[in-house]
Amino acid sequence: MSQEQIFAISTDVKNFHLIMPDYFKSLDIIKQNNNEKIVYEKISFLGIPMKIKTRHVIKHPNIHEVHIFSGPTKGTRFIESYVKSGNGTIVTIDVHLNFNGILKLFSFLKSFVAKKMSQTMDDFIISAEKFHLSGTIQS
């Protein structure tokens, strides 16, 4: 899939639940402009249901930032980068993880959670490619 296609799918927040329904339960975009969306998300991460508020910042043509404003990982941000490479795209994710509340007691798990977030992104890309090929989501 081209860089433009995968970037378009990865920044189409309203369709995340179609790409990964086991992870994204619902998304409610409460504010948006050309390059930013504020979203209430019901997600399941590591088997734990959560409600979080996020800000998605889209920097065309290749950067997608996600900032978490609420929940046990409030203050976390991750930056996705999409770079053309031959016939495909190299996707990287830079995670800046922050624990709050009871999770502060488990700070030793930060590297595990960061790894799982990166793995979830890999799963998202694979699912997005499948959906693109099936024609379920039009880019």
PDB file of C-alpha atoms in Angstrom:
ATOM      1  CA  MET A   1       0.000   0.000   0.000  1.00  0.00           C
ATOM      2  CA  SER A   2       1.307   3.450  -0.820  1.00  0.00           C
ATOM      3  CA  GLN A   3       2.342   5.941   1.854  1.00  0.00           C
ATOM      4  CA  GLU A   4      -0.568   8.199   0.905  1.00  0.00           C
ATOM      5  CA  GLN A   5      -3.092   5.357   1.225  1.00  0.00           C
ATOM      6  CA  ILE A   6      -1.902   4.024   4.576  1.00  0.00           C
ATOM      7  CA  PHE A   7      -1.589   7.555   5.979  1.00  0.00           C
ATOM      8  CA  ALA A   8      -5.149   8.391   4.876  1.00  0.00           C
ATOM      9  CA  ILE A   9      -6.529   5.250   6.546  1.00  0.00           C
ATOM     10  CA  SER A  10      -4.442   5.735   9.701  1.00  0.00           C
ATOM     11  CA  THR A  11      -5.713   9.277  10.162  1.00  0.00           C
ATOM     12  CA  ASP A  12      -9.370   8.473   9.389  1.00  0.00           C
ATOM     13  CA  VAL A  13     -10.260   8.279  13.074  1.00  0.00           C
ATOM     14  CA  LYS A  14     -13.995   7.800  12.559  1.00  0.00           C
ATOM     15  CA  ASN A  15     -13.362   4.416  10.875  1.00  0.00           C
ATOM     16  CA  PHE A  16     -10.935   2.905  13.414  1.00  0.00           C
ATOM     17  CA  HIS A  17     -13.733   0.715  14.805  1.00  0.00           C
ATOM     18  CA  LEU A  18     -14.158  -0.863  11.346  1.00  0.00           C
ATOM     19  CA  ILE A  19     -10.458  -1.685  11.088  1.00  0.00           C
ATOM     20  CA  MET A  20      -9.966  -3.073  14.613  1.00  0.00           C
ATOM     21  CA  PRO A  21     -13.342  -3.689  16.283  1.00  0.00           C
ATOM     22  CA  ASP A  22     -11.810  -5.730  19.110  1.00  0.00           C
ATOM     23  CA  TYR A  23      -9.730  -2.712  20.124  1.00  0.00           C
ATOM     24  CA  PHE A  24     -11.825   0.342  19.177  1.00  0.00           C
ATOM     25  CA  LYS A  25     -15.343  -0.011  20.567  1.00  0.00           C
ATOM     26  CA  SER A  26     -16.613   3.472  19.701  1.00  0.00           C
ATOM     27  CA  LEU A  27     -15.239   6.856  18.729  1.00  0.00           C
ATOM     28  CA  ASP A  28     -17.024  10.168  19.102  1.00  0.00           C
ATOM     29  CA  ILE A  29     -15.324  13.124  17.412  1.00  0.00           C
ATOM     30  CA  ILE A  30     -16.331  16.125  19.514  1.00  0.00           C
ATOM     31  CA  LYS A  31     -14.248  18.793  17.788  1.00  0.00           C
ATOM     32  CA  GLN A  32     -12.286  18.941  14.573  1.00  0.00           C
ATOM     33  CA  ASN A  33     -10.612  21.214  12.114  1.00  0.00           C
ATOM     34  CA  ASN A  34      -8.399  20.511   9.107  1.00  0.00           C
ATOM     35  CA  ASN A  35      -5.550  18.926  11.036  1.00  0.00           C
ATOM     36  CA  GLU A  36      -6.813  18.187  14.544  1.00  0.00           C
ATOM     37  CA  LYS A  37      -9.547  16.058  16.112  1.00  0.00           C
ATOM     38  CA  ILE A  38     -10.615  15.789  19.747  1.00  0.00           C
ATOM     39  CA  VAL A  39     -12.136  12.352  20.304  1.00  0.00           C
ATOM     40  CA  TYR A  40     -13.830  10.406  23.083  1.00  0.00           C
ATOM     41  CA  GLU A  41     -12.767   6.794  22.583  1.00  0.00           C
ATOM     42  CA  LYS A  42     -14.031   3.599  24.133  1.00  0.00           C
ATOM     43  CA  ILE A  43     -11.224   1.123  23.680  1.00  0.00           C
ATOM     44  CA  SER A  44     -10.027  -2.215  24.944  1.00  0.00           C
ATOM     45  CA  PHE A  45      -6.292  -2.406  25.581  1.00  0.00           C
ATOM     46  CA  LEU A  46      -4.655  -5.458  27.144  1.00  0.00           C
ATOM     47  CA  GLY A  47      -8.194  -6.744  27.681  1.00  0.00           C
ATOM     48  CA  ILE A  48      -9.077  -3.704  29.818  1.00  0.00           C
ATOM     49  CA  PRO A  49     -11.997  -1.520  28.687  1.00  0.00           C
ATOM     50  CA  MET A  50     -11.231   2.203  28.938  1.00  0.00           C
ATOM     51  CA  LYS A  51     -12.835   5.509  28.092  1.00  0.00           C
ATOM     52  CA  ILE A  52     -10.298   8.123  27.076  1.00  0.00           C
ATOM     53  CA  LYS A  53     -10.216  11.551  25.525  1.00  0.00           C
ATOM     54  CA  THR A  54      -7.603  12.036  22.831  1.00  0.00           C
ATOM     55  CA  ARG A  55      -6.303  14.658  20.453  1.00  0.00           C
ATOM     56  CA  HIS A  56      -5.225  13.503  17.009  1.00  0.00           C
ATOM     57  CA  VAL A  57      -2.917  15.928  15.211  1.00  0.00           C
ATOM     58  CA  ILE A  58      -2.421  15.229  11.524  1.00  0.00           C
ATOM     59  CA  LYS A  59       0.609  16.760   9.849  1.00  0.00           C
ATOM     60  CA  HIS A  60       0.376  16.070   6.140  1.00  0.00           C
ATOM     61  CA  PRO A  61       1.847  14.226   4.444  1.00  0.00           C
ATOM     62  CA  ASN A  62       3.301  11.803   6.992  1.00  0.00           C
ATOM     63  CA  ILE A  63       2.913  12.505  10.745  1.00  0.00           C
ATOM     64  CA  HIS A  64       0.024  11.475  13.027  1.00  0.00           C
ATOM     65  CA  GLU A  65       0.308  12.422  16.692  1.00  0.00           C
ATOM     66  CA  VAL A  66      -2.034  11.051  19.348  1.00  0.00           C
ATOM     67  CA  HIS A  67      -2.176  12.741  22.763  1.00  0.00           C
ATOM     68  CA  ILE A  68      -4.135  11.081  25.582  1.00  0.00           C
ATOM     69  CA  PHE A  69      -5.969  13.600  27.793  1.00  0.00           C
ATOM     70  CA  SER A  70      -7.722  11.291  30.276  1.00  0.00           C
ATOM     71  CA  GLY A  71      -7.690   7.836  31.797  1.00  0.00           C
ATOM     72  CA  PRO A  72      -4.903   5.771  33.330  1.00  0.00           C
ATOM     73  CA  THR A  73      -2.428   6.833  30.619  1.00  0.00           C
ATOM     74  CA  LYS A  74      -3.225  10.567  30.666  1.00  0.00           C
ATOM     75  CA  GLY A  75      -0.233  12.503  29.366  1.00  0.00           C
ATOM     76  CA  THR A  76       0.857   9.714  27.025  1.00  0.00           C
ATOM     77  CA  ARG A  77       1.575  10.633  23.440  1.00  0.00           C
ATOM     78  CA  PHE A  78       2.692   8.698  20.452  1.00  0.00           C
ATOM     79  CA  ILE A  79       3.884   9.901  17.117  1.00  0.00           C
ATOM     80  CA  GLU A  80       3.410   7.815  14.008  1.00  0.00           C
ATOM     81  CA  SER A  81       5.612   8.501  10.994  1.00  0.00           C
ATOM     82  CA  TYR A  82       4.900   7.239   7.459  1.00  0.00           C
ATOM     83  CA  VAL A  83       7.817   7.269   5.015  1.00  0.00           C
ATOM     84  CA  LYS A  84       7.800   6.022   1.421  1.00  0.00           C
ATOM     85  CA  SER A  85      10.132   3.114   0.782  1.00  0.00           C
ATOM     86  CA  GLY A  86      10.254   1.486  -2.634  1.00  0.00           C
ATOM     87  CA  ASN A  87       6.759   0.209  -3.361  1.00  0.00           C
ATOM     88  CA  GLY A  88       5.698   0.367   0.286  1.00  0.00           C
ATOM     89  CA  THR A  89       5.798   2.441   3.424  1.00  0.00           C
ATOM     90  CA  ILE A  90       7.910   2.345   6.567  1.00  0.00           C
ATOM     91  CA  VAL A  91       5.747   3.070   9.601  1.00  0.00           C
ATOM     92  CA  THR A  92       7.392   3.972  12.900  1.00  0.00           C
ATOM     93  CA  ILE A  93       5.845   4.822  16.243  1.00  0.00           C
ATOM     94  CA  ASP A  94       7.531   6.807  18.996  1.00  0.00           C
ATOM     95  CA  VAL A  95       5.738   6.225  22.330  1.00  0.00           C
ATOM     96  CA  HIS A  96       6.059   8.586  25.307  1.00  0.00           C
ATOM     97  CA  LEU A  97       4.166   6.660  27.984  1.00  0.00           C
ATOM     98  CA  ASN A  98       2.811   8.156  31.188  1.00  0.00           C
ATOM     99  CA  PHE A  99       1.038   6.227  33.970  1.00  0.00           C
ATOM    100  CA  ASN A 100      -1.516   7.781  36.361  1.00  0.00           C
ATOM    101  CA  GLY A 101      -3.553   6.662  39.316  1.00  0.00           C
ATOM    102  CA  ILE A 102      -3.098   3.051  40.330  1.00  0.00           C
ATOM    103  CA  LEU A 103      -0.912   2.427  37.273  1.00  0.00           C
ATOM    104  CA  LYS A 104       1.820   4.539  38.897  1.00  0.00           C
ATOM    105  CA  LEU A 105       2.363   1.580  41.211  1.00  0.00           C
ATOM    106  CA  PHE A 106       3.236  -0.510  38.186  1.00  0.00           C
ATOM    107  CA  SER A 107       5.743   1.812  36.517  1.00  0.00           C
ATOM    108  CA  PHE A 108       8.022  -1.197  35.980  1.00  0.00           C
ATOM    109  CA  LEU A 109       5.508  -2.290  33.296  1.00  0.00           C
ATOM    110  CA  LYS A 110       6.070   0.795  31.123  1.00  0.00           C
ATOM    111  CA  SER A 111       8.343  -0.969  28.645  1.00  0.00           C
ATOM    112  CA  PHE A 112       5.853  -3.855  28.348  1.00  0.00           C
ATOM    113  CA  VAL A 113       2.925  -1.465  27.705  1.00  0.00           C
ATOM    114  CA  ALA A 114       4.962   0.596  25.213  1.00  0.00           C
ATOM    115  CA  LYS A 115       5.848  -2.615  23.364  1.00  0.00           C
ATOM    116  CA  LYS A 116       2.170  -3.643  23.318  1.00  0.00           C
ATOM    117  CA  MET A 117       1.199  -0.197  21.964  1.00  0.00           C
ATOM    118  CA  SER A 118       3.737  -0.622  19.169  1.00  0.00           C
ATOM    119  CA  GLN A 119       2.450  -4.138  18.482  1.00  0.00           C
ATOM    120  CA  THR A 120      -1.111  -2.792  18.368  1.00  0.00           C
ATOM    121  CA  MET A 121       0.025  -0.267  15.762  1.00  0.00           C
ATOM    122  CA  ASP A 122       1.538  -3.102  13.712  1.00  0.00           C
ATOM    123  CA  ASP A 123      -1.782  -4.963  13.958  1.00  0.00           C
ATOM    124  CA  PHE A 124      -3.618  -1.792  12.919  1.00  0.00           C
ATOM    125  CA  ILE A 125      -1.472  -1.429   9.790  1.00  0.00           C
ATOM    126  CA  ILE A 126      -2.045  -5.077   8.824  1.00  0.00           C
ATOM    127  CA  SER A 127      -5.803  -4.704   9.386  1.00  0.00           C
ATOM    128  CA  ALA A 128      -5.878  -1.412   7.443  1.00  0.00           C
ATOM    129  CA  GLU A 129      -4.155  -3.092   4.485  1.00  0.00           C
ATOM    130  CA  LYS A 130      -6.697  -5.925   4.540  1.00  0.00           C
ATOM    131  CA  PHE A 131      -9.603  -3.495   4.706  1.00  0.00           C
ATOM    132  CA  HIS A 132      -8.137  -1.427   1.888  1.00  0.00           C
ATOM    133  CA  LEU A 133      -7.726  -4.492  -0.315  1.00  0.00           C
ATOM    134  CA  SER A 134     -11.260  -5.658   0.469  1.00  0.00           C
ATOM    135  CA  GLY A 135     -12.664  -2.253  -0.507  1.00  0.00           C
ATOM    136  CA  THR A 136     -14.359  -1.857   2.887  1.00  0.00           C
ATOM    137  CA  ILE A 137     -12.654   1.488   3.421  1.00  0.00           C
ATOM    138  CA  GLN A 138     -12.059   3.797   0.520  1.00  0.00           C
ATOM    139  CA  SER A 139      -8.961   5.961   0.743  1.00  0.00           C
TER     140      SER A 139
END
